Short mmCIF file of C-alpha atoms in Angstrom, two decimals:
data_model
loop_
_atom_site.label_atom_id
_atom_site.label_comp_id
_atom_site.label_asym_id
_atom_site.label_seq_id
_atom_site.Cartn_x
_atom_site.Cartn_y
_atom_site.Cartn_z
CA UNK A 1 14.71 32.88 -20.02
CA UNK A 2 16.19 29.39 -20.49
CA UNK A 3 17.25 29.31 -16.85
CA UNK A 4 13.74 30.22 -15.70
CA UNK A 5 12.20 27.60 -17.99
CA UNK A 6 14.57 24.94 -16.69
CA UNK A 7 13.71 25.86 -13.11
CA UNK A 8 9.98 25.56 -13.84
CA UNK A 9 10.45 22.18 -15.52
CA UNK A 10 12.61 20.96 -12.64
CA UNK A 11 9.97 22.00 -10.12
CA UNK A 12 7.29 20.20 -12.11
CA UNK A 13 9.37 17.02 -12.29
CA UNK A 14 9.82 17.10 -8.53
CA UNK A 15 6.09 16.72 -7.97
CA UNK A 16 5.34 14.22 -10.74
CA UNK A 17 5.73 11.48 -8.16
CA UNK A 18 3.82 8.26 -8.64
CA UNK A 19 3.52 6.76 -12.12
CA UNK A 20 2.11 3.23 -12.26
CA UNK A 21 3.90 2.58 -15.54
CA UNK A 22 7.30 2.95 -13.85
CA UNK A 23 9.21 0.06 -12.26
CA UNK A 24 10.72 2.09 -9.42
CA UNK A 25 7.78 3.06 -7.19
CA UNK A 26 8.26 2.99 -3.43
CA UNK A 27 5.27 2.15 -1.22
CA UNK A 28 5.33 2.47 2.58
CA UNK A 29 2.69 1.57 5.16
CA UNK A 30 2.03 4.31 7.69
CA UNK A 31 -0.24 4.40 10.71
CA UNK A 32 0.58 1.60 13.13
CA UNK A 33 3.71 3.09 14.70
CA UNK A 34 5.23 -0.38 15.00
CA UNK A 35 8.70 1.04 15.55
CA UNK A 36 7.66 2.13 19.03
CA UNK A 37 7.81 -1.53 20.07
CA UNK A 38 11.46 -1.49 19.04
CA UNK A 39 12.24 1.63 21.09
CA UNK A 40 12.34 3.80 17.98
CA UNK A 41 10.90 7.32 17.85
CA UNK A 42 7.14 7.44 17.39
CA UNK A 43 5.84 7.86 13.87
CA UNK A 44 5.26 11.46 12.85
CA UNK A 45 2.03 12.89 11.45
CA UNK A 46 1.42 11.95 7.84
CA UNK A 47 2.36 15.41 6.60
CA UNK A 48 5.92 15.02 7.86
CA UNK A 49 6.61 12.58 5.02
CA UNK A 50 5.01 14.49 2.15
CA UNK A 51 8.19 16.19 0.98
CA UNK A 52 10.28 13.02 0.78
CA UNK A 53 10.58 12.17 -2.90
CA UNK A 54 11.78 8.67 -2.00
CA UNK A 55 8.19 7.65 -1.23
CA UNK A 56 5.56 7.45 -3.97
CA UNK A 57 2.71 5.55 -2.30
CA UNK A 58 1.58 5.88 1.31
CA UNK A 59 -0.79 3.26 2.66
CA UNK A 60 -2.86 4.38 5.64
CA UNK A 61 -3.14 1.44 8.02
CA UNK A 62 -5.70 0.46 9.04
CA UNK A 63 -9.42 0.44 8.63
CA UNK A 64 -9.62 -2.72 10.70
CA UNK A 65 -13.29 -3.19 11.60
CA UNK A 66 -15.63 -3.19 8.64
CA UNK A 67 -18.84 -2.91 10.61
CA UNK A 68 -18.62 -1.38 14.07
CA UNK A 69 -20.96 0.61 16.26
CA UNK A 70 -23.84 2.14 14.33
CA UNK A 71 -22.91 0.05 11.29
CA UNK A 72 -19.87 2.20 10.48
CA UNK A 73 -16.26 1.07 10.05
CA UNK A 74 -13.52 1.70 12.61
CA UNK A 75 -10.08 3.20 11.95
CA UNK A 76 -6.86 3.01 13.95
CA UNK A 77 -3.76 5.13 13.35
CA UNK A 78 -2.00 4.53 16.67
CA UNK A 79 -0.46 7.67 18.18
CA UNK A 80 -1.81 9.96 15.46
CA UNK A 81 -5.55 9.35 15.56
CA UNK A 82 -6.87 6.82 18.09
CA UNK A 83 -9.74 7.82 20.34
CA UNK A 84 -9.19 4.80 22.61
CA UNK A 85 -5.86 6.28 23.73
CA UNK A 86 -6.62 9.96 23.29
CA UNK A 87 -9.98 11.22 24.51
CA UNK A 88 -9.55 14.47 22.58
CA UNK A 89 -9.92 12.66 19.24
CA UNK A 90 -13.52 13.28 18.08
CA UNK A 91 -15.80 10.42 17.11
CA UNK A 92 -18.89 10.78 14.93
CA UNK A 93 -22.13 10.45 16.97
CA UNK A 94 -23.39 6.92 17.46
CA UNK A 95 -20.29 5.35 15.94
CA UNK A 96 -16.65 4.53 16.67
CA UNK A 97 -15.59 6.25 13.45
CA UNK A 98 -12.96 8.87 14.22
CA UNK A 99 -12.85 12.35 12.72
CA UNK A 100 -9.17 12.82 11.78
CA UNK A 101 -9.24 16.33 10.32
CA UNK A 102 -5.49 16.89 10.51
CA UNK A 103 -4.97 13.78 8.43
CA UNK A 104 -7.28 15.21 5.79
CA UNK A 105 -5.06 18.27 5.49
CA UNK A 106 -1.97 16.06 5.26
CA UNK A 107 -3.52 13.80 2.62
CA UNK A 108 -4.11 16.75 0.33
CA UNK A 109 -0.60 18.06 0.95
CA UNK A 110 0.99 14.72 0.09
CA UNK A 111 -1.12 14.45 -3.05
CA UNK A 112 0.07 17.89 -4.10
CA UNK A 113 3.60 16.50 -3.82
CA UNK A 114 2.80 13.76 -6.32
CA UNK A 115 2.09 10.90 -3.93
CA UNK A 116 -0.96 8.67 -3.95
CA UNK A 117 -2.66 7.89 -0.64
CA UNK A 118 -4.38 4.54 -0.24
CA UNK A 119 -6.49 3.38 2.68
CA UNK A 120 -5.48 -0.11 3.73
CA UNK A 121 -8.31 -2.32 4.94
CA UNK A 122 -7.53 -5.30 7.13
CA UNK A 123 -4.41 -6.08 9.11
CA UNK A 124 -3.61 -8.94 11.45
CA UNK A 125 -6.44 -8.16 13.92
CA UNK A 126 -9.12 -7.15 11.42
CA UNK A 127 -12.82 -7.89 11.81
CA UNK A 128 -13.94 -8.54 8.24
CA UNK A 129 -17.60 -8.55 9.14
CA UNK A 130 -19.67 -6.51 6.69
CA UNK A 131 -21.50 -7.22 3.45
CA UNK A 132 -19.95 -6.20 0.15
CA UNK A 133 -22.71 -3.93 -1.12
CA UNK A 134 -23.09 -1.90 2.06
CA UNK A 135 -19.39 -1.62 2.74
CA UNK A 136 -18.33 -0.65 -0.77
CA UNK A 137 -20.85 2.19 -0.82
CA UNK A 138 -19.72 3.31 2.65
CA UNK A 139 -16.08 3.42 1.57
CA UNK A 140 -16.99 5.48 -1.48
CA UNK A 141 -19.13 7.88 0.56
CA UNK A 142 -16.77 8.24 3.53
CA UNK A 143 -13.41 8.50 1.79
CA UNK A 144 -13.88 9.20 -1.91
CA UNK A 145 -16.31 11.13 -4.10
CA UNK A 146 -19.49 9.99 -2.40
CA UNK A 147 -21.42 12.02 0.14
CA UNK A 148 -21.76 11.55 3.90
CA UNK A 149 -22.12 13.65 7.02
CA UNK A 150 -19.42 11.43 8.52
CA UNK A 151 -16.20 12.06 6.56
CA UNK A 152 -13.12 11.09 8.63
CA UNK A 153 -10.78 13.15 6.44
CA UNK A 154 -13.29 15.93 5.67
CA UNK A 155 -13.11 16.91 1.99
CA UNK A 156 -9.87 15.04 1.31
CA UNK A 157 -10.33 12.27 -1.26
CA UNK A 158 -8.02 9.27 -1.09
CA UNK A 159 -6.62 7.66 -4.23
CA UNK A 160 -7.82 4.14 -3.65
CA UNK A 161 -8.09 1.08 -1.46
CA UNK A 162 -5.59 -1.56 -0.38
CA UNK A 163 -6.80 -4.98 0.81
CA UNK A 164 -4.56 -6.55 3.45
CA UNK A 165 -6.74 -9.51 4.38
CA UNK A 166 -4.65 -11.89 6.49
CA UNK A 167 -7.52 -14.13 7.50
CA UNK A 168 -10.72 -15.51 6.01
CA UNK A 169 -13.21 -12.76 5.24
CA UNK A 170 -16.87 -12.97 6.17
CA UNK A 171 -17.43 -10.44 3.40
CA UNK A 172 -17.46 -11.44 -0.27
CA UNK A 173 -14.15 -9.79 -1.14
CA UNK A 174 -14.52 -10.34 -4.89
CA UNK A 175 -17.91 -8.66 -4.94
CA UNK A 176 -16.52 -5.81 -2.86
CA UNK A 177 -13.61 -5.32 -5.26
CA UNK A 178 -15.87 -5.42 -8.30
CA UNK A 179 -18.21 -2.91 -6.66
CA UNK A 180 -15.31 -0.57 -5.93
CA UNK A 181 -14.03 -0.80 -9.48
CA UNK A 182 -17.48 0.14 -10.76
CA UNK A 183 -17.68 3.08 -8.35
CA UNK A 184 -14.23 4.21 -9.45
CA UNK A 185 -15.54 4.56 -13.00
CA UNK A 186 -18.14 7.10 -11.81
CA UNK A 187 -15.47 9.36 -10.31
CA UNK A 188 -13.65 12.33 -11.76
CA UNK A 189 -10.13 11.07 -11.04
CA UNK A 190 -8.05 7.91 -11.28
CA UNK A 191 -8.46 5.42 -8.43
CA UNK A 192 -6.47 2.30 -7.60
CA UNK A 193 -7.34 -1.03 -6.04
CA UNK A 194 -4.40 -2.88 -4.54
CA UNK A 195 -3.79 -5.98 -2.44
CA UNK A 196 -1.10 -7.20 -0.05
CA UNK A 197 -0.88 -10.98 -0.42
CA UNK A 198 1.53 -13.23 1.47
CA UNK A 199 4.36 -14.59 -0.66
CA UNK A 200 3.20 -18.25 -0.96
CA UNK A 201 1.48 -18.41 -4.35
CA UNK A 202 -1.48 -18.41 -4.60
CA UNK A 203 -2.23 -16.52 -1.41
CA UNK A 204 -4.82 -18.29 0.75
CA UNK A 205 -6.91 -15.18 1.41
CA UNK A 206 -6.33 -13.02 -1.67
CA UNK A 207 -5.57 -15.53 -4.41
CA UNK A 208 -9.13 -15.68 -5.73
CA UNK A 209 -9.37 -11.90 -5.64
CA UNK A 210 -6.28 -11.51 -7.81
CA UNK A 211 -7.56 -14.12 -10.24
CA UNK A 212 -11.10 -12.78 -10.55
CA UNK A 213 -11.04 -9.00 -9.92
CA UNK A 214 -9.10 -6.13 -11.43
CA UNK A 215 -6.30 -5.23 -9.02
CA UNK A 216 -3.78 -2.60 -10.07
CA UNK A 217 -0.87 -3.46 -7.78
CA UNK A 218 0.10 -6.35 -5.52
CA UNK A 219 2.29 -5.48 -2.53
CA UNK A 220 3.58 -9.00 -1.95
CA UNK A 221 4.73 -9.66 1.60
CA UNK A 222 8.01 -11.52 1.22
CA UNK A 223 8.27 -11.75 4.98
CA UNK A 224 6.75 -13.64 7.92
CA UNK A 225 6.20 -16.68 5.70
CA UNK A 226 9.42 -18.63 6.13
CA UNK A 227 10.40 -20.38 2.94
CA UNK A 228 9.65 -17.56 0.47
CA UNK A 229 10.97 -14.60 2.49
CA UNK A 230 13.44 -12.07 1.13
CA UNK A 231 16.14 -13.73 3.21
CA UNK A 232 15.92 -16.69 0.79
CA UNK A 233 16.67 -14.55 -2.26
CA UNK A 234 19.55 -15.91 -4.31
CA UNK A 235 19.01 -19.52 -3.29
CA UNK A 236 18.14 -22.10 -5.99
CA UNK A 237 14.46 -22.19 -6.95
CA UNK A 238 12.20 -24.42 -4.91
CA UNK A 239 11.58 -25.56 -2.30
CA UNK A 240 13.39 -22.96 -0.18
CA UNK A 241 13.70 -19.70 -2.11
CA UNK A 242 12.34 -16.21 -2.40
CA UNK A 243 9.67 -16.96 -4.99
CA UNK A 244 9.09 -13.85 -7.07
CA UNK A 245 9.57 -16.18 -10.05
CA UNK A 246 6.29 -17.95 -9.16
CA UNK A 247 4.43 -14.65 -9.22
CA UNK A 248 6.18 -13.80 -12.47
CA UNK A 249 5.07 -17.12 -13.99
CA UNK A 250 1.47 -16.29 -13.02
CA UNK A 251 1.88 -12.85 -14.60
CA UNK A 252 3.35 -14.31 -17.79
CA UNK A 253 0.58 -16.92 -17.99
CA UNK A 254 -2.06 -14.21 -17.52
CA UNK A 255 -3.37 -15.82 -14.35
CA UNK A 256 -4.40 -12.45 -12.91
CA UNK A 257 -7.67 -10.74 -13.84
CA UNK A 258 -5.61 -7.66 -14.64
CA UNK A 259 -2.88 -8.83 -17.03
CA UNK A 260 -0.98 -5.59 -16.43
CA UNK A 261 -0.92 -5.82 -12.63
CA UNK A 262 2.31 -4.45 -11.15
CA UNK A 263 4.10 -6.70 -8.66
CA UNK A 264 5.90 -5.10 -5.69
CA UNK A 265 8.52 -6.74 -3.50
CA UNK A 266 7.55 -6.22 0.13
CA UNK A 267 9.95 -6.19 3.06
CA UNK A 268 10.13 -5.34 6.72
CA UNK A 269 12.13 -2.18 7.40
CA UNK A 270 13.66 -3.41 10.64
CA UNK A 271 14.48 -6.63 12.46
CA UNK A 272 11.63 -5.99 14.89
CA UNK A 273 9.05 -5.06 12.25
CA UNK A 274 8.17 -8.72 11.72
CA UNK A 275 9.79 -12.10 12.12
CA UNK A 276 13.50 -11.28 12.63
CA UNK A 277 14.49 -14.13 10.32
CA UNK A 278 12.61 -12.39 7.48
CA UNK A 279 14.57 -9.16 7.73
CA UNK A 280 17.28 -8.29 5.23
CA UNK A 281 19.66 -5.35 5.40
CA UNK A 282 19.17 -2.25 3.24
CA UNK A 283 22.10 -3.30 1.03
CA UNK A 284 20.75 -6.84 0.60
CA UNK A 285 17.30 -5.52 -0.27
CA UNK A 286 18.75 -2.97 -2.69
CA UNK A 287 20.66 -5.68 -4.56
CA UNK A 288 17.58 -7.90 -4.62
CA UNK A 289 15.43 -5.11 -6.06
CA UNK A 290 17.95 -4.23 -8.74
CA UNK A 291 18.20 -7.87 -9.81
CA UNK A 292 14.44 -8.40 -10.03
CA UNK A 293 13.90 -5.05 -11.70
CA UNK A 294 16.43 -6.00 -14.38
CA UNK A 295 15.14 -9.55 -14.89
CA UNK A 296 11.41 -8.77 -14.87
CA UNK A 297 10.99 -5.18 -16.11
CA UNK A 298 7.41 -5.62 -17.33
CA UNK A 299 5.84 -7.07 -14.18
CA UNK A 300 8.05 -5.44 -11.55
CA UNK A 301 6.43 -2.32 -10.11
CA UNK A 302 8.72 -1.42 -7.23
CA UNK A 303 9.14 -2.03 -3.52
CA UNK A 304 6.95 -1.94 -0.45
CA UNK A 305 8.06 -1.79 3.16
CA UNK A 306 6.47 -2.14 6.59
CA UNK A 307 6.43 0.39 8.06
CA UNK A 308 7.17 4.12 8.08
CA UNK A 309 8.34 4.25 11.70
CA UNK A 310 10.92 1.49 11.12
CA UNK A 311 12.03 2.86 7.74
CA UNK A 312 12.67 6.33 9.11
CA UNK A 313 14.14 5.01 12.35
CA UNK A 314 16.77 3.07 10.42
CA UNK A 315 20.19 4.25 9.31
CA UNK A 316 20.26 4.46 6.37
CA UNK A 317 16.59 5.18 5.80
CA UNK A 318 15.27 1.84 4.55
CA UNK A 319 12.79 3.29 2.08
CA UNK A 320 15.26 5.80 0.70
CA UNK A 321 17.89 3.10 0.19
CA UNK A 322 15.41 0.96 -1.75
CA UNK A 323 14.15 3.86 -3.85
CA UNK A 324 17.61 5.01 -4.83
CA UNK A 325 18.62 1.48 -5.78
CA UNK A 326 15.63 1.21 -8.11
CA UNK A 327 16.14 4.63 -9.65
CA UNK A 328 19.42 3.46 -11.16
CA UNK A 329 17.46 1.12 -13.47
CA UNK A 330 14.14 2.94 -13.56
CA UNK A 331 12.07 2.61 -16.72
CA UNK A 332 8.56 3.77 -17.48
CA UNK A 333 6.10 2.66 -20.13
CA UNK A 334 7.12 3.98 -23.50
CA UNK A 335 10.83 4.03 -22.73
CA UNK A 336 13.20 1.32 -23.90
CA UNK A 337 13.82 -1.52 -21.50
#
């Protein structure tokens, strides 16, 4: 009887997955297949990563046009679901909004394995061209608990929204975020709003959002920014150093609208996934994460990496290396730090 009970408990623990109160969560962007530009194998369908317990958060990238044909947004998931490269991918009538049914099945499977699935809005080539009221309601209706005849993932319901705005937005991003947080309260499950700021603090495009709207997690891009990249970790503070300490100071001084926001250290998972000078090896990143996790246990939420194709094309697996490094010092709310 004890053996059976232990087996049941072990199985349950295996699918607990994401817990925002823990400081060892691993987030990975999936969807853009960027490793293909580095001659790596193409990214696999989303479902291929569901059983990997090293990943807690998967960010679907991207919804990159807020208002396209027919007034509906436009998605792009590279080799997995992209009607511009694969004529067999269905598009809802009068729009450029793709119907990615297989992804809907995979989303539910990953959620059953304890992961949360967030839809990332933005990216480097985004067209941030809608109004906050219309777009927030569309996002709720198309991807969450709202109702629409045009549901890209069918009856699958994502766990929240990530804002990766790397340019000035024509949309009032603060109003959009506040609208989403209000819609979340009408739902029957927990939803998350996250952001992916650049490492210079405050971020030029998302700084006001973080200061004025409730954001649950910040996936800070410590890459492609030069002076504050991961490669500068360990150097004396200011002016040339990896600057998590600046974000920590803002957290300590309650400069964020959500005083309990979790800060994630973002990295590229390969030398070709961004500016090569920003890249750090898996061992370097692991040591960096362990140090920050130990020094800032209350604000530190985990690691983020761009992207899945590079992480899984690396040896060792970049995401797995980071996750295992953090697990050695993992603490969750309620446990002693």
